[in-house]
XYZ file of C-alpha atoms in Angstrom:
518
model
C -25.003 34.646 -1.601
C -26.442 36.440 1.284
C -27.301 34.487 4.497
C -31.473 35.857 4.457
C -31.405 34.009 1.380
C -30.471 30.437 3.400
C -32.753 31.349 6.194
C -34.835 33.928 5.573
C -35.080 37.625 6.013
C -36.842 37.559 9.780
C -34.645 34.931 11.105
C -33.672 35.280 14.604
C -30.948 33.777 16.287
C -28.917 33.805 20.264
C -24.940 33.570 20.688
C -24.535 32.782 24.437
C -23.203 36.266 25.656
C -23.682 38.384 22.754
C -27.446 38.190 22.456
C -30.360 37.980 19.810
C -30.072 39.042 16.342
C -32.094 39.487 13.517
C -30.620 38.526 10.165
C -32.179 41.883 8.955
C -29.240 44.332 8.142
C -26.009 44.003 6.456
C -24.279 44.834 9.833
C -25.655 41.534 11.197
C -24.739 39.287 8.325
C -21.263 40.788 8.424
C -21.146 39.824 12.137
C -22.222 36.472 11.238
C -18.712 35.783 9.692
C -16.966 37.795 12.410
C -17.930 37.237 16.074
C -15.485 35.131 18.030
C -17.625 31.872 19.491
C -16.881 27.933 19.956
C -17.001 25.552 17.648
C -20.668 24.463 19.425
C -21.775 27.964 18.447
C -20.554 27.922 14.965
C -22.212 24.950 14.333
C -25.574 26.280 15.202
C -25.310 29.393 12.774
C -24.196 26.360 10.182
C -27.505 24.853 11.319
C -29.564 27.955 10.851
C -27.862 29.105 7.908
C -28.095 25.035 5.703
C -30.961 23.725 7.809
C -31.128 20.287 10.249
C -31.328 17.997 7.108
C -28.156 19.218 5.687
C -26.164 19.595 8.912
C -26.249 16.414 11.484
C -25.682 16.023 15.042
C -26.371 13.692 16.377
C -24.618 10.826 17.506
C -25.101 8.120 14.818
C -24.656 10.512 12.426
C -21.112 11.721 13.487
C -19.885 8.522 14.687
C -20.144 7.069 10.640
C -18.131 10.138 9.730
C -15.716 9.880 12.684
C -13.643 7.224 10.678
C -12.371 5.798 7.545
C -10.967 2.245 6.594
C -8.089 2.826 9.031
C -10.368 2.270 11.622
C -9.424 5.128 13.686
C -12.161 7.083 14.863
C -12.498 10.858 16.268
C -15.716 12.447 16.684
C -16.909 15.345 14.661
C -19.102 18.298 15.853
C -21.398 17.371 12.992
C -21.696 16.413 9.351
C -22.688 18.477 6.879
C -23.981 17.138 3.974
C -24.216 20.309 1.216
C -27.197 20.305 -1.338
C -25.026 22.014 -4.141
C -21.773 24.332 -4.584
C -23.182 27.496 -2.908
C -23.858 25.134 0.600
C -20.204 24.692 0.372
C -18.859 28.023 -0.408
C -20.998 28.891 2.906
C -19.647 25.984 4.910
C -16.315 27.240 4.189
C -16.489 30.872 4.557
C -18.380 30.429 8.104
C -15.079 27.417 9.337
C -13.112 29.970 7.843
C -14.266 32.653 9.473
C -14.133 30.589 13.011
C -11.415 28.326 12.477
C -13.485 25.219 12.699
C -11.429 22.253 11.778
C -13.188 20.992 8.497
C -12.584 17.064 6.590
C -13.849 16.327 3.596
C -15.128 12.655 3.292
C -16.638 10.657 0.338
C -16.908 6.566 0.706
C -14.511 6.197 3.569
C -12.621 3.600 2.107
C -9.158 4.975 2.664
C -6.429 3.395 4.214
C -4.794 5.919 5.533
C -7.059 8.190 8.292
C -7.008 10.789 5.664
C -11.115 10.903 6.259
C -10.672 11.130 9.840
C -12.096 14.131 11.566
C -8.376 14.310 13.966
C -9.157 17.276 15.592
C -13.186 17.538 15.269
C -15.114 20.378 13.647
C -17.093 19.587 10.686
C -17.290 16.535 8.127
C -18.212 17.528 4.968
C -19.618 14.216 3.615
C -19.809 14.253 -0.486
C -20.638 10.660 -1.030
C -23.836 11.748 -2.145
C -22.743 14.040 -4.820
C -22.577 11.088 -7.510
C -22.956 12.810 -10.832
C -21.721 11.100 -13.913
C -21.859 12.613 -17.527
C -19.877 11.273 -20.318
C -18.769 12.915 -23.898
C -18.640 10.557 -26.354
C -17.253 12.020 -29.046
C -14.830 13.733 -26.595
C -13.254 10.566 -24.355
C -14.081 12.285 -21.273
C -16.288 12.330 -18.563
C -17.519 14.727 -16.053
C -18.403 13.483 -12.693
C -19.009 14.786 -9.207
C -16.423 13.590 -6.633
C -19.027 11.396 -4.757
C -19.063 9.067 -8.314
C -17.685 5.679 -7.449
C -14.761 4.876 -9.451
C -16.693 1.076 -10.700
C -19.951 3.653 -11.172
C -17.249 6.022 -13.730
C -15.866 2.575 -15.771
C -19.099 1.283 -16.415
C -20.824 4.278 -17.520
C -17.584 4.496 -19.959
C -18.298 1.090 -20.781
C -21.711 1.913 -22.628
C -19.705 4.201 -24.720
C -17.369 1.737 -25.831
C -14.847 3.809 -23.366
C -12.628 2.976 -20.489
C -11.925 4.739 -17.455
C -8.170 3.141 -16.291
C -7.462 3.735 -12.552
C -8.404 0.473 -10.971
C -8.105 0.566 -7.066
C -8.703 -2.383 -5.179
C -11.993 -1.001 -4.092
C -12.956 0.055 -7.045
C -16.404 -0.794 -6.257
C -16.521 1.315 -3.744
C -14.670 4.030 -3.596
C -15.156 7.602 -4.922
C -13.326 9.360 -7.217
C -12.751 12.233 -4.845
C -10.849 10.467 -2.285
C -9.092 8.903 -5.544
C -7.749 12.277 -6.751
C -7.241 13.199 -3.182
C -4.929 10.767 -2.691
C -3.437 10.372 -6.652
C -4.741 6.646 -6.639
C -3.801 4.078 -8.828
C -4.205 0.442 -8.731
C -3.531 -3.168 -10.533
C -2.892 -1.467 -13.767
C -1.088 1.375 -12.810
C 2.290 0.497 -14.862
C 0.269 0.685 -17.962
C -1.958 2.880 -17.814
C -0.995 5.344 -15.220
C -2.239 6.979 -11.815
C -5.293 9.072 -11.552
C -3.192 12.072 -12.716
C -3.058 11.053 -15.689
C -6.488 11.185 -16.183
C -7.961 14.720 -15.045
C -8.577 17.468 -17.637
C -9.557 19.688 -14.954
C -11.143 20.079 -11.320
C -13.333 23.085 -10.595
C -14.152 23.604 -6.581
C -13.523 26.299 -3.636
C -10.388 27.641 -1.717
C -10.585 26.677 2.112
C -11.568 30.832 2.295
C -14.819 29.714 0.261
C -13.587 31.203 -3.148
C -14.377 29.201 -6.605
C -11.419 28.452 -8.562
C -11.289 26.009 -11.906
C -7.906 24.542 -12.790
C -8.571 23.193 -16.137
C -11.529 22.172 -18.025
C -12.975 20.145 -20.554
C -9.567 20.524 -22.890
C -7.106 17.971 -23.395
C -3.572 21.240 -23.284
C -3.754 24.020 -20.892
C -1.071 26.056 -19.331
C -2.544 29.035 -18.665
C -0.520 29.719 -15.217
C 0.897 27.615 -12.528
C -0.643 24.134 -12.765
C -2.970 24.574 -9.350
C -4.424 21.451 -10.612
C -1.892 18.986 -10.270
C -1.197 20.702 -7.046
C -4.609 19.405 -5.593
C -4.090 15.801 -6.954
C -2.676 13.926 -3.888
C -2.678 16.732 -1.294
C -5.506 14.685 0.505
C -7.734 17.386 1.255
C -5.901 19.630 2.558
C -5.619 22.297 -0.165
C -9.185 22.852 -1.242
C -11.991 21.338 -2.296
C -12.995 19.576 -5.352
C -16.600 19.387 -6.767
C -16.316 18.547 -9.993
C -13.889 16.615 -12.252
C -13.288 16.597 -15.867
C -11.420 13.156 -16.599
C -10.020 11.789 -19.889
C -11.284 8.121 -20.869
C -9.675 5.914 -23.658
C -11.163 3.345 -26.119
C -11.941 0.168 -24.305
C -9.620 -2.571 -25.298
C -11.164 -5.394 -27.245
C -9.345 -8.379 -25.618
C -7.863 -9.172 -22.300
C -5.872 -12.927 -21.648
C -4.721 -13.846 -18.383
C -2.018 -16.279 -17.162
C -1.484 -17.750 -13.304
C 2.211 -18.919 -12.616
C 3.105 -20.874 -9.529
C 6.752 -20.483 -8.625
C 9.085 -22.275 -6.466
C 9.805 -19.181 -4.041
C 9.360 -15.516 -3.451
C 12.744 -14.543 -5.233
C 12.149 -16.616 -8.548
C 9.364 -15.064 -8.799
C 10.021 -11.800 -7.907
C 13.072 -12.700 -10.449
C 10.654 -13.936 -13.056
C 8.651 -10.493 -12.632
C 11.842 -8.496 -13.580
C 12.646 -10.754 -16.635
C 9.267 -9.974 -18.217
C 9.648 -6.032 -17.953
C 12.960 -6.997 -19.027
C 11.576 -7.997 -22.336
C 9.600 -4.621 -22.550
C 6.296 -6.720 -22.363
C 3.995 -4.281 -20.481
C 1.511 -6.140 -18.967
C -1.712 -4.382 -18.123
C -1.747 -6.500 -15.135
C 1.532 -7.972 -13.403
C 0.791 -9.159 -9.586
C 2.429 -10.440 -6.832
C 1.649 -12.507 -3.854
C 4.366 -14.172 -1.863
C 3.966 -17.739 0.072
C 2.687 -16.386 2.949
C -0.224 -14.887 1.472
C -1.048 -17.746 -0.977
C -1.220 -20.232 2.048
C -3.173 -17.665 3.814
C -5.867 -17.277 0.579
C -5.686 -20.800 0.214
C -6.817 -21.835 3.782
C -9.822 -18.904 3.640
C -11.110 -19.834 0.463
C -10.649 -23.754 1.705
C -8.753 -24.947 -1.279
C -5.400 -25.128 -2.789
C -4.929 -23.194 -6.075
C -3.174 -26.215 -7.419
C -3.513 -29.751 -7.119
C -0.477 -31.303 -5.185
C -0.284 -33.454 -8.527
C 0.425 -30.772 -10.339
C 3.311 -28.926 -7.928
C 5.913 -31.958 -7.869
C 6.109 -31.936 -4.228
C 6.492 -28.225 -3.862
C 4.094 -27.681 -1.063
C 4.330 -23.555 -0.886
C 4.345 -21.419 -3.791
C 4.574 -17.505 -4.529
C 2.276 -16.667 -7.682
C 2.166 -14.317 -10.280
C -0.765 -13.017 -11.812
C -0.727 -11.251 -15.160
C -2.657 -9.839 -17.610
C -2.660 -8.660 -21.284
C -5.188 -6.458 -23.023
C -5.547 -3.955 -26.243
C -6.162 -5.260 -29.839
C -6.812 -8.878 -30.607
C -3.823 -8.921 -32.854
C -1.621 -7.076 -30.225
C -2.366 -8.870 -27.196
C -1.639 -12.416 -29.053
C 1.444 -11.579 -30.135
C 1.913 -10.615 -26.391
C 0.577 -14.167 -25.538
C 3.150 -16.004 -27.163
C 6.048 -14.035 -25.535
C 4.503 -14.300 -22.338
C 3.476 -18.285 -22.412
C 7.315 -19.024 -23.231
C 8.498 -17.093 -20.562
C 5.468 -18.623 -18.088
C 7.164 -22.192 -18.880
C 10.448 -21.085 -18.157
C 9.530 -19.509 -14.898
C 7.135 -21.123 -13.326
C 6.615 -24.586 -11.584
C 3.032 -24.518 -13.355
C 0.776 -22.437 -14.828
C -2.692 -22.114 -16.053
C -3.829 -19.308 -19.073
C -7.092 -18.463 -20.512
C -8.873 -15.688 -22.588
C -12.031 -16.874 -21.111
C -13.725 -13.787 -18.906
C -15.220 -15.780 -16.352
C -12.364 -18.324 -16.487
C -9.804 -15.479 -15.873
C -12.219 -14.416 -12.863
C -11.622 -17.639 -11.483
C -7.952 -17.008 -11.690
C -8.568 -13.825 -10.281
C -10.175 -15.220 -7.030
C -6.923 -15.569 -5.314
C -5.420 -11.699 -5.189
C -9.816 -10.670 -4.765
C -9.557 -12.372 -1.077
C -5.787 -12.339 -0.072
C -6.450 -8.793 1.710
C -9.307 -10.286 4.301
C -7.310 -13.716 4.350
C -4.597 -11.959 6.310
C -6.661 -11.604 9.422
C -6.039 -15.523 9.530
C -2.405 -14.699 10.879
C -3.651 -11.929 13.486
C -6.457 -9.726 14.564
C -4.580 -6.807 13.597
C -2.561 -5.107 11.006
C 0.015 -2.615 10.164
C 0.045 -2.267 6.396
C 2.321 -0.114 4.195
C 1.813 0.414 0.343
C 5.304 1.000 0.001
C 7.419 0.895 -3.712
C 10.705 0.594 -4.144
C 12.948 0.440 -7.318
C 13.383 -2.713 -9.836
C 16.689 -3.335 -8.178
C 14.850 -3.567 -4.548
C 12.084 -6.044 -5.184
C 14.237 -9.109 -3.712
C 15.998 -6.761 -1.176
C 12.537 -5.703 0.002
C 10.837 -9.419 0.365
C 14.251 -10.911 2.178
C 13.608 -8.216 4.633
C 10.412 -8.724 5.318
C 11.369 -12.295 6.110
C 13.777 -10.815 8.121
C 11.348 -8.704 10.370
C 9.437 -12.066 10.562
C 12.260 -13.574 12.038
C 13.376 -10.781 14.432
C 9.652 -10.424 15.740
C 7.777 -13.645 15.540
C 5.418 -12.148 13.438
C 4.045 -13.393 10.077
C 4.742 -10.286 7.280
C 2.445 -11.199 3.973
C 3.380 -9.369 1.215
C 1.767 -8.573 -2.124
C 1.466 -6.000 -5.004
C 1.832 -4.496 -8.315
C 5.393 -6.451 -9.211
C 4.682 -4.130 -12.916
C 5.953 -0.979 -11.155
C 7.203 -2.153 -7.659
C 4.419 -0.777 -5.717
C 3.869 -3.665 -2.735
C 1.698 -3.866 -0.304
C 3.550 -5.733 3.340
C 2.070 -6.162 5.985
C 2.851 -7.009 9.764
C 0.156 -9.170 11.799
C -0.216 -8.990 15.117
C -2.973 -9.736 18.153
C -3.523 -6.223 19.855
C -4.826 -7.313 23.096
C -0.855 -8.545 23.497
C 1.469 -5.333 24.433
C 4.637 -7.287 23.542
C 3.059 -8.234 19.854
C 2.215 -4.472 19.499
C 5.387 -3.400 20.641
C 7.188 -5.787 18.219
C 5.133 -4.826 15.169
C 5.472 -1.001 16.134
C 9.148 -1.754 15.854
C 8.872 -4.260 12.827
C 7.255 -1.762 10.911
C 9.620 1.361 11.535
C 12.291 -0.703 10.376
C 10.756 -1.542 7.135
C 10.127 1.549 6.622
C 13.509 2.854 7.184
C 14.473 0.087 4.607
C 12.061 1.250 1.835
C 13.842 4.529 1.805
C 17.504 2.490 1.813
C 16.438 1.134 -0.943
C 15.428 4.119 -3.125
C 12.133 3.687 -2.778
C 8.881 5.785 -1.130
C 7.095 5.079 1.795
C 3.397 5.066 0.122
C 2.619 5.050 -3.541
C -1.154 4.392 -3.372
C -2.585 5.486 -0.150
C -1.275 8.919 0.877
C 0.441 10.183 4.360
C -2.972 10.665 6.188
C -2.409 9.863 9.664
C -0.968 6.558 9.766
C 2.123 7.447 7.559
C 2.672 10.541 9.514
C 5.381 9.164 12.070
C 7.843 8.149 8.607
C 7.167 11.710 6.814
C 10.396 13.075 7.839
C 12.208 9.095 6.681
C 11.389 10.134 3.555
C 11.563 14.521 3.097
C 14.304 16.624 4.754
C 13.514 19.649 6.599
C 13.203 21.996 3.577
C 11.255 19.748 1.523
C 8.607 19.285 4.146
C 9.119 22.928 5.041
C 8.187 24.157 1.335
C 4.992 21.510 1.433
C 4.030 23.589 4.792
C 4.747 26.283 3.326
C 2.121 26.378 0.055
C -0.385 25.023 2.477
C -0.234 27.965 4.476
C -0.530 30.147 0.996
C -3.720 28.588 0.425
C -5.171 27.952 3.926
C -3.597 30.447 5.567
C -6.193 29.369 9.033
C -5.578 25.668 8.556
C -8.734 24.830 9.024
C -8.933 21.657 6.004
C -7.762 18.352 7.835
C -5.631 19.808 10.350
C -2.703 17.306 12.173
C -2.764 15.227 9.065
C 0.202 14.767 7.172
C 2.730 16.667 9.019
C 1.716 16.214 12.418
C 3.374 12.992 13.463
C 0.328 10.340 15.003
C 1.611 7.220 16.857
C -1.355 4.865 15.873
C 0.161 2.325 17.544
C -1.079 4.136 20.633
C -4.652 4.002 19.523
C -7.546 1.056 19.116
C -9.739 0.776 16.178
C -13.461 0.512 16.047
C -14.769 -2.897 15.765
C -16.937 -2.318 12.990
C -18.131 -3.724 9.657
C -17.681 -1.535 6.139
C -18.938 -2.776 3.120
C -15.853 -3.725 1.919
C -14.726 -6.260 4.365
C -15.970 -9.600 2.768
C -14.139 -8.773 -1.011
């Protein structure tokens, strides 16, 4: 689209030492995309070009883009906020053009600094770009990649449809950052990772150019598969503005059971004898003794009367859930209640909805209940084989041991995807020092083990100093190596990934996100 048609075809405009120019002549426009200048003057032909309302900045306005859930903030030049497609293609042709460092952002509610603006530039905030449209008679929907992921699931919902992918912030998270970062969530094992879900992505190259990998058809392999290419390379292949994603029939009954067990291994142990049995749970949690006592002190009750435990005063619990047919999931019940009685030191069941939410209260809270063991946290969504699960926990113990510091675990025990974390105060060096060192060992462990150093939240920033634990040389070399093909000026989310950041070395805004209190 030519620029007159952004800003008119008498616009004026002055580049400190090249002059005034009128966007007039072709020769100008060309020049637009061409003349050397700062990031400061880029920004103002941005402004010119979208107009004040779509491109912020001022301070307020950067300063909300500057950071994601990590905490971890670093200022943009300004935030651009694009009114459709052809605001974007122009964003990116003019950072392009002037190697201006650009992030994509939607809800912020990553874990991992992927939203972070590392080396400043432009934010490119799509939260507002929340279209949802779903096809029936299809089982798929197409949605913008500012949708929330809750917003996608209950717009299924009206259609008798179900939309699978179930982070923990579902409610409000967007389903860009999800395919950014290949999310999956509680029900993963069943049902899959975002992945599994997407038809097809249409949105631009970092040079500006529209591409569509995909569509609205359930086979395609026309070509190399671009598409799955995208999913998980945390914005830092291209940009996605539109997502066709497959939904499946809703299941018509869900039952839930709550074991307490005597200790972390049995039920850890208990976890693996289910699979074992080939039930697959739609649901199969985990939360060791350290973060029940924690969830039971913040929500100022036990989750079982001491009556009921025998004189077992710390528990590990298991949370698990069933869903599909009627006739299916009961025959699943019965399987699964035998095994509850042989694993567990109690447990409580129910088909109820708002009985199982009840149940549910205890893994909804554990996350914030952590900050009841330290004002800080270094937390790694880290999974490991079957065969680790008991390796992993003992270790964490052992961390806890070696640095004084409480390590809470929990996660998805249905496909060994945990979450541990290492608590800390941060206004005392030798705690930070000792969970700086807690955590590299774990992570060196993870990868003893078989396993991968993140499974939900990507590299971002905060996994970048265990990238090369995990890839040799030439794998991380041939990751470089196709981001170079298709941002050959590295201008999307430059440093993240494969530029290592110590985090340790850096404080987190204090601030509030709407997240915090679930």
């Amino acid at each position: 689209m030519p620029l007159r048609a952004f800003v008119g075809a008498d616009a004026h405009f002055n580049i400190k030492g090249t002059g005034t120019f009128c966007l007039g002549t072709p020769q100008v426009e060309a020049s637009f995309f061409s003349l050397p200048m700062s990031f400061h003057d880029a920004t103002r032909l941005l402004v010119l070009a979208l107009g004040e309302a779509q491109v912020r900045t001022d301070e307020a306005s950067r300063f909300a883009a500057s950071f994601d859930n990590s905490r971890f903030s670093f200022m943009p030049d300004a935030v651009v906020q694009p009114r459709d497609e052809a605001d974007v293609a122009h964003t990116l042709r003019l950072a392009n053009a002037h190697h201006v460092p650009l992030t994509i952002r939607g809800a912020g509610s990553g874990c991992a600094g992927g939203a972070a603006p590392l080396r400043g530039g432009w934010v490119l905030q799509l939260a507002h770009w929340r279209g949802i449209e779903v096809d029936s008679a299809a089982s798929l929907a197409i949605v913008q990649p500012g949708a929330l992921t809750g917003d996608i699931d209950a717009e299924a919902a009206k259609h008798g449809l179900f939309y699978p992918p179930d982070p923990s912030s579902v409610k409000y998270c967007s389903i860009g950052g999800n395919i950014a970062t290949n999310a999956g969530g509680l029900r993963a094992a069943k049902y899959g990772v975002c992945r599994d879900y997407i038809y097809g992505l249409e949105g631009f190259l970092p040079t500006g150019e529209f591409v569509r990998w995909g569509g609205a058809v359930r086979k395609c392999v026309s070509g190399y598969n671009i598409k799955d290419l995208w999913i998980g390379s945390e914005g830092t292949l291209g940009i996605i503005t539109k997502a066709v994603l497959k939904l499946l029939p809703r299941p018509l009954a869900r039952h839930t059971f709550l074991l307490a067990c005597e200790s972390d291994e049995r039920a850890l142990e208990a976890a693996k004898a289910l699979l074992a049995q080939h039930v697959v749970p739609s649901v199969l949690e985990f939360l060791d003794t350290q973060t029940v006592t924690c969830a039971e002190r913040r929500n100022g009750r036990p989750l079982f009367q001491e009556s009921e435990m025998g004189g077992l005063t710390q528990a590990a619990v298991l949370l698990v859930e069933l869903d599909g047919h009627p006739a299916s999931v009961a025959e699943d019940v019965q399987r699964v209640r035998t095994w509850a009685k042989q694993s567990a030191r109690i447990y409580r069941e129910t088909g109820d909805s708002a009985e199982a939410e009840r149940l549910w209260n205890i893994r909804r809270t554990c996350s914030q209940a952590m900050f009841l063991l330290g004002n800080a946290k270094l937390n790694e969504d880290v999974v490991v084989p079957l065969s680790g699960y008991v390796p992993l926990l003992q270790f964490t113990r052992e961390i806890m041991a070696r640095t004084g510091l409480a390590t809470p675990t929990f996660g998805h025990a249905a496909d060994g995807n945990f979450h541990i974390h290492i608590m800390y105060d941060r206004d005392d060096p030798r705690q930070c020092k000792q969970a700086e060192e807690g955590i590299r060992l774990m992570m060196g462990k993870v990868v003893a083990l078989g396993g991968v150093i993140t499974g939900e939240h990507g590299i971002g920033i905060t996994k970048s100093p265990f990238l090369r634990l995990q890839h040799t040389g030439a794998e991380i070399n041939a990751m470089q190596s196709i981001k170079h093909a298709l941002d050959p000026n590295g201008i999307l989310a430059p440093g993240q990934i494969f530029e290592v950041t110590n985090i340790w070395d850096l404080r987190p805004v204090k601030v509030s996100l709407p997240w915090d209190k679930h």
